[in-house]
């Protein structure tokens, strides 16, 4: 999967869930519920590799994944 | 006629009243609701009063003077259609005096009517003929030598019906049908007295050039052969009729397919149809010719690579080839390399089988449906806020609405039959608020005028809805009693604080939305205080980067004003295709099984695993755009597409083409070699809605039967093809009729628990949920409480789209539909509907056109950062300066070459409604158009033709 596209999608989710009580948890939950395993694996690997381009809320979301 | 019975006509409309009256008609006592006409009462007790100008879908007119009756104690012979039934009334419908009067009237009609019954196309289906017999007409004392209309020239301009004024009796039924039923007011009676004649539009207009929208209401209303379907003239009168459901938009009109042998003569709206109440539009009524169009492919075809011509093969070879390819890919790359797309044009049963094939046969959850690109945000938004992914009302509910808010929808074009109902309510006084960048027809049309048109900047829906909420909350207009009882109060308070913030005032947001603050405030006040408030919305809501947020903002607005849970209110998504609701209900999304239950729920999975005898993948699968992305990296390799054309319908055509080209196996199951088939290796011929049994579910959750009226041209219904593919893969499916699939759906889906083919035969239709709690279905949802318990207010902050205008692309493109064409046009382009819309055009405001030297009708180049195409300009003030608009019905234009991959944050529904573009004069097709024309010509070669 093209990682730039996944980073964009994850950041977009994070921005739209910014008003939730716990935006990071809501973002993590959304990715868990709606992303295919290869997409989850790709964004997790990208995060482990430094996570270039990921917003803070997404980084927090991926920390627990 | 053998097997053919005309639809019953009670003469005047049914009346709903709390009280009844009892009268005596020809010695028989009859009790009817107060306000019913004597004519209706007579028909209710099995009587038949002669009539010509009366019809039970039109208000009484009292013109033809044939329905005269005698009422004891009343002077004269009143017209029974305009005389209200009264308690104790004694009516005589057959007396010598009445017979004499009626014969006299009939003599006058016949004296100016051609006596060509034996050669007339309406012979044996003509009310004038029937009534002449009923009144005992034996001669015409006036002769036929005087002035007459017998030489009047016929108007054959409409592709589907003719107007022959020589046969017209000027009963005005056509004019009244156009006014009262359709609401277009295209027809009138021109002239006076003997010179009176039906006229379409202005002097010099014919039916085709007039404002007539070819809905067919006038043809249906005509009691003679004056307005007659061309097909009846060509084929003859039908000899049998089968009630079935239209395969066009989400209104789900019920029709009588009127047949002569295996040949369809005409589709006539069924008066008992609960979605359409006897009305139709140009698509459902007339545009069914694609079913036997020469482009239709009826044999399976295969090829090893897309640069080869197709090879026609038998079903066994095609299915074995497909199954072996699928098995090989699965063996090498795993189950998650395979997937499928279900069709919103196919039945619930067919859709259910495709998703079952993917989950149980392929072994992945990579199944998606075209709702991905239209109403997936509706599913997400309404499930989050209300607890279920569907609209809250039935269509009838609109007749109880006081304020109607239409957001991002164009019902007169996309849902025309429902639009006629809505216009009828508006003509009776309901107020209208339109939120749309374009001046859609509802804003200003005959006898309909929007109270407020909020012509917002594309992409600012959430901002506008938040501003509306700001006014309602900050001015104390919220329905606190409703909210405290029905919603989570703490969540409401959080939301109310958010929207009440000064940064969300109409004034603060006006620079973003471009909606004048005063107008917006007035609209908010009207919606909150005007009585029953009903919201109807379409793809102008969902097809945005904040589509899901907008749906939730709409739900917030409805809850805040207490407009949920009763007639006349609600949140109503106007679904695009005929079975979008059903396709979603059937588990077509990659993250959920039928009934919107998440695949990660072990209990739900266990239910399906037990029934299907397989182990299901607990992880969500890929959505359509994700499938295309994954194809490019090699992890997704095979796709079975039933009844969808993603190359034309999905955004960024170049990207879709690249994704399809990267796959090892693309299986297209369709009526035609569509655009996607240019990249396919297997073509499985499909069947039309006329050739299959099953059910569709419309936008009001109404499950309706689809009945086979002719044998499939390809030999198999679509569910049989999917079953054959499943069995070729080693599954053991043995369905013998779609009713058995429906039983399985009911067994596995709580909201469908009470649905069966037998129930549908009995009830005609059912609105889910149908179960122990709602044994007769659910016309209105959330009446006693929300499905999720308490209604959930969700804070929806406005996040601007990343699609920005700038010096290179200074205009915003938004896309949509037109009345005569449907979706990618695969069906309607293969009918005479193309006479109204033969190509996509670009609407551009006069000031933007002037700045670019563009004149009306000029060829222009439409360019975005993803691609470019060319089409003709339509210079208009329907769009605002800075905004351009086009449709996506024609592959030669392929508007989606220009649209981008930006999508809804929650569902990946594409942002079709906002693309930054530039427009300039053009002197020829774009490079892509030329290349694509060549590609299509090569890709559609069939071996037998290639060898010639």
Short mmCIF file of C-alpha atoms in Angstrom, two decimals, chain B residues 367-615:
data_model
loop_
_atom_site.label_atom_id
_atom_site.label_comp_id
_atom_site.label_asym_id
_atom_site.label_seq_id
_atom_site.Cartn_x
_atom_site.Cartn_y
_atom_site.Cartn_z
CA UNK B 367 -16.34 -7.14 -0.45
CA UNK B 368 -17.70 -3.69 -1.15
CA UNK B 369 -20.50 -2.07 -3.07
CA UNK B 370 -21.21 1.08 -5.02
CA UNK B 371 -22.63 2.64 -1.86
CA UNK B 372 -18.96 3.23 -1.14
CA UNK B 373 -19.12 6.06 -3.63
CA UNK B 374 -22.55 7.39 -2.67
CA UNK B 375 -24.22 6.71 0.67
CA UNK B 376 -21.59 4.97 2.81
CA UNK B 377 -21.45 8.13 4.98
CA UNK B 378 -25.19 7.72 5.58
CA UNK B 379 -24.52 4.27 6.98
CA UNK B 380 -21.78 5.55 9.25
CA UNK B 381 -23.50 8.75 10.33
CA UNK B 382 -26.98 7.44 11.07
CA UNK B 383 -25.68 4.32 12.79
CA UNK B 384 -23.54 6.48 15.05
CA UNK B 385 -26.28 8.94 15.97
CA UNK B 386 -29.51 6.91 15.80
CA UNK B 387 -28.25 3.34 15.90
CA UNK B 388 -29.28 2.15 12.46
CA UNK B 389 -28.07 2.87 8.95
CA UNK B 390 -31.25 3.97 7.26
CA UNK B 391 -33.70 6.80 6.75
CA UNK B 392 -36.38 7.27 9.34
CA UNK B 393 -39.59 7.80 7.33
CA UNK B 394 -41.75 6.41 4.59
CA UNK B 395 -42.38 8.58 1.53
CA UNK B 396 -45.98 9.24 2.55
CA UNK B 397 -44.63 11.07 5.57
CA UNK B 398 -43.78 14.10 3.45
CA UNK B 399 -47.49 14.90 3.18
CA UNK B 400 -47.44 15.76 6.91
CA UNK B 401 -44.34 17.94 6.76
CA UNK B 402 -44.64 21.68 7.39
CA UNK B 403 -41.05 22.66 6.65
CA UNK B 404 -39.02 20.64 4.16
CA UNK B 405 -35.26 21.06 4.10
CA UNK B 406 -33.54 19.68 0.99
CA UNK B 407 -29.78 19.45 1.35
CA UNK B 408 -27.48 18.44 -1.50
CA UNK B 409 -30.21 16.68 -3.42
CA UNK B 410 -32.00 17.39 -6.66
CA UNK B 411 -35.16 15.32 -6.37
CA UNK B 412 -36.85 16.51 -9.56
CA UNK B 413 -33.97 15.04 -11.55
CA UNK B 414 -32.71 12.17 -9.42
CA UNK B 415 -35.86 11.03 -7.55
CA UNK B 416 -38.60 12.49 -9.74
CA UNK B 417 -41.56 10.50 -8.50
CA UNK B 418 -40.88 11.41 -4.89
CA UNK B 419 -40.25 14.99 -6.00
CA UNK B 420 -43.77 15.10 -7.37
CA UNK B 421 -45.12 14.07 -3.97
CA UNK B 422 -42.97 16.70 -2.31
CA UNK B 423 -44.17 19.37 -4.73
CA UNK B 424 -47.75 18.39 -4.06
CA UNK B 425 -47.14 19.03 -0.35
CA UNK B 426 -45.37 22.30 -1.11
CA UNK B 427 -48.31 23.45 -3.23
CA UNK B 428 -50.49 22.84 -0.20
CA UNK B 429 -48.45 25.23 1.86
CA UNK B 430 -45.39 23.52 3.33
CA UNK B 431 -42.31 25.75 3.37
CA UNK B 432 -39.11 24.82 1.57
CA UNK B 433 -35.47 25.42 2.47
CA UNK B 434 -32.90 24.39 -0.16
CA UNK B 435 -29.23 24.11 0.73
CA UNK B 436 -27.33 23.63 -2.52
CA UNK B 437 -24.65 25.42 -4.51
CA UNK B 438 -26.87 25.22 -7.59
CA UNK B 439 -30.29 26.69 -8.15
CA UNK B 440 -31.99 23.33 -8.52
CA UNK B 441 -35.45 23.29 -10.09
CA UNK B 442 -37.20 23.09 -6.73
CA UNK B 443 -35.93 26.54 -5.82
CA UNK B 444 -38.24 28.12 -8.36
CA UNK B 445 -40.71 26.13 -10.43
CA UNK B 446 -44.42 26.39 -11.21
CA UNK B 447 -46.31 26.92 -7.95
CA UNK B 448 -43.22 26.08 -5.88
CA UNK B 449 -40.89 28.70 -4.47
CA UNK B 450 -38.26 28.02 -1.84
CA UNK B 451 -38.57 30.20 1.23
CA UNK B 452 -34.79 30.14 1.50
CA UNK B 453 -32.08 29.00 -0.87
CA UNK B 454 -28.75 28.81 0.90
CA UNK B 455 -26.36 28.70 -2.06
CA UNK B 456 -23.31 27.64 -0.13
CA UNK B 457 -19.74 27.31 -1.34
CA UNK B 458 -19.12 23.62 -2.24
CA UNK B 459 -17.42 21.82 0.62
CA UNK B 460 -18.91 23.87 3.46
CA UNK B 461 -21.91 21.73 4.42
CA UNK B 462 -20.70 21.16 7.97
CA UNK B 463 -20.13 24.86 8.49
CA UNK B 464 -23.63 25.71 7.28
CA UNK B 465 -25.26 23.06 9.44
CA UNK B 466 -23.28 24.14 12.46
CA UNK B 467 -24.35 27.72 11.85
CA UNK B 468 -27.99 26.61 11.65
CA UNK B 469 -27.54 24.76 14.94
CA UNK B 470 -25.89 27.85 16.41
CA UNK B 471 -28.99 29.92 15.73
CA UNK B 472 -31.34 27.26 17.10
CA UNK B 473 -29.38 26.77 20.31
CA UNK B 474 -28.38 30.37 20.95
CA UNK B 475 -31.91 31.69 20.32
CA UNK B 476 -33.46 29.08 22.62
CA UNK B 477 -35.30 27.27 19.83
CA UNK B 478 -34.12 23.74 20.72
CA UNK B 479 -36.75 21.23 21.84
CA UNK B 480 -35.38 20.54 25.31
CA UNK B 481 -38.25 18.30 26.35
CA UNK B 482 -37.59 15.97 23.43
CA UNK B 483 -33.86 16.03 23.98
CA UNK B 484 -34.12 15.26 27.71
CA UNK B 485 -36.46 12.36 27.07
CA UNK B 486 -34.93 10.84 23.94
CA UNK B 487 -31.25 11.80 23.82
CA UNK B 488 -28.16 11.71 25.97
CA UNK B 489 -28.45 15.00 27.82
CA UNK B 490 -24.76 15.31 28.68
CA UNK B 491 -23.77 14.78 25.06
CA UNK B 492 -26.35 17.35 24.01
CA UNK B 493 -24.90 19.90 26.39
CA UNK B 494 -21.40 19.32 25.03
CA UNK B 495 -22.72 19.75 21.51
CA UNK B 496 -24.82 22.79 22.40
CA UNK B 497 -21.79 24.53 23.94
CA UNK B 498 -19.81 23.76 20.81
CA UNK B 499 -22.33 25.09 18.31
CA UNK B 500 -23.19 28.10 20.46
CA UNK B 501 -19.60 29.30 20.33
CA UNK B 502 -19.39 32.66 18.57
CA UNK B 503 -17.02 31.23 15.95
CA UNK B 504 -19.95 29.16 14.67
CA UNK B 505 -22.36 32.04 14.20
CA UNK B 506 -23.70 32.61 10.67
CA UNK B 507 -21.89 35.93 10.62
CA UNK B 508 -18.54 34.41 11.57
CA UNK B 509 -18.90 31.61 9.02
CA UNK B 510 -20.26 33.70 6.16
CA UNK B 511 -16.81 34.29 4.63
CA UNK B 512 -16.39 30.51 4.47
CA UNK B 513 -19.87 29.44 3.44
CA UNK B 514 -20.74 32.52 1.35
CA UNK B 515 -24.28 32.22 2.69
CA UNK B 516 -25.69 35.58 3.83
CA UNK B 517 -26.01 35.39 7.62
CA UNK B 518 -29.47 36.91 7.69
CA UNK B 519 -30.80 34.36 5.23
CA UNK B 520 -29.27 31.52 7.19
CA UNK B 521 -30.71 32.80 10.48
CA UNK B 522 -34.15 33.05 8.94
CA UNK B 523 -33.91 29.51 7.60
CA UNK B 524 -32.88 28.19 11.02
CA UNK B 525 -35.79 29.93 12.71
CA UNK B 526 -38.23 28.60 10.15
CA UNK B 527 -36.99 25.04 10.53
CA UNK B 528 -37.10 25.16 14.33
CA UNK B 529 -40.47 26.86 14.68
CA UNK B 530 -42.40 26.04 11.52
CA UNK B 531 -44.04 22.80 12.70
CA UNK B 532 -43.04 19.38 11.46
CA UNK B 533 -39.54 19.69 10.01
CA UNK B 534 -38.36 17.03 7.57
CA UNK B 535 -34.85 16.80 6.13
CA UNK B 536 -34.19 15.16 2.77
CA UNK B 537 -30.63 14.86 1.55
CA UNK B 538 -28.59 13.34 -1.23
CA UNK B 539 -25.11 12.93 -2.53
CA UNK B 540 -24.39 16.62 -2.14
CA UNK B 541 -24.13 15.72 1.53
CA UNK B 542 -22.26 12.45 1.40
CA UNK B 543 -19.76 12.91 -1.41
CA UNK B 544 -17.44 15.19 0.51
CA UNK B 545 -14.37 14.82 2.68
CA UNK B 546 -16.74 15.43 5.59
CA UNK B 547 -19.67 13.40 4.26
CA UNK B 548 -20.09 11.38 7.44
CA UNK B 549 -19.76 14.50 9.59
CA UNK B 550 -22.47 16.19 7.55
CA UNK B 551 -24.84 13.26 8.00
CA UNK B 552 -24.24 13.43 11.76
CA UNK B 553 -24.75 17.19 11.72
CA UNK B 554 -28.09 16.63 10.03
CA UNK B 555 -29.04 14.07 12.67
CA UNK B 556 -28.01 16.56 15.36
CA UNK B 557 -30.26 19.19 13.82
CA UNK B 558 -33.25 16.83 13.67
CA UNK B 559 -32.79 15.74 17.29
CA UNK B 560 -32.23 19.29 18.55
CA UNK B 561 -35.55 20.37 17.07
CA UNK B 562 -37.46 17.23 18.11
CA UNK B 563 -38.05 16.25 14.51
CA UNK B 564 -37.69 12.49 14.84
CA UNK B 565 -40.08 9.65 15.57
CA UNK B 566 -43.41 10.69 14.06
CA UNK B 567 -44.98 11.42 10.70
CA UNK B 568 -43.96 14.56 8.83
CA UNK B 569 -40.43 14.80 10.24
CA UNK B 570 -37.23 12.77 10.09
CA UNK B 571 -33.91 12.35 8.35
CA UNK B 572 -34.33 10.99 4.87
CA UNK B 573 -31.40 10.00 2.66
CA UNK B 574 -32.55 9.92 -0.95
CA UNK B 575 -30.76 6.82 -2.19
CA UNK B 576 -29.27 6.93 -5.65
CA UNK B 577 -29.68 3.47 -7.16
CA UNK B 578 -32.65 1.17 -6.87
CA UNK B 579 -31.15 -1.17 -4.30
CA UNK B 580 -28.47 0.86 -2.54
CA UNK B 581 -30.33 0.43 0.73
CA UNK B 582 -30.65 -3.29 0.16
CA UNK B 583 -27.05 -3.78 -0.92
CA UNK B 584 -25.94 -2.12 2.30
CA UNK B 585 -28.44 -4.13 4.37
CA UNK B 586 -27.13 -7.37 2.87
CA UNK B 587 -23.62 -7.12 4.30
CA UNK B 588 -21.89 -5.64 1.27
CA UNK B 589 -19.46 -3.54 3.28
CA UNK B 590 -16.13 -5.11 4.15
CA UNK B 591 -16.44 -4.51 7.87
CA UNK B 592 -19.93 -5.84 8.52
CA UNK B 593 -22.29 -8.72 7.93
CA UNK B 594 -25.94 -8.35 6.97
CA UNK B 595 -27.95 -6.13 9.29
CA UNK B 596 -24.92 -3.86 9.91
CA UNK B 597 -23.18 -6.15 12.43
CA UNK B 598 -19.43 -5.81 12.65
CA UNK B 599 -17.31 -8.68 11.43
CA UNK B 600 -15.22 -8.53 14.60
CA UNK B 601 -18.24 -9.54 16.71
CA UNK B 602 -17.50 -13.18 17.51
CA UNK B 603 -21.12 -13.95 18.35
CA UNK B 604 -22.40 -12.66 15.03
CA UNK B 605 -19.61 -14.41 13.17
CA UNK B 606 -20.46 -17.66 14.92
CA UNK B 607 -24.05 -17.37 13.69
CA UNK B 608 -22.92 -17.15 10.07
CA UNK B 609 -20.16 -19.71 10.50
CA UNK B 610 -22.66 -22.20 11.86
CA UNK B 611 -25.05 -21.60 8.99
CA UNK B 612 -22.45 -21.55 6.24
CA UNK B 613 -20.10 -24.21 7.63
CA UNK B 614 -16.97 -22.09 7.26
CA UNK B 615 -14.64 -20.03 9.43
#
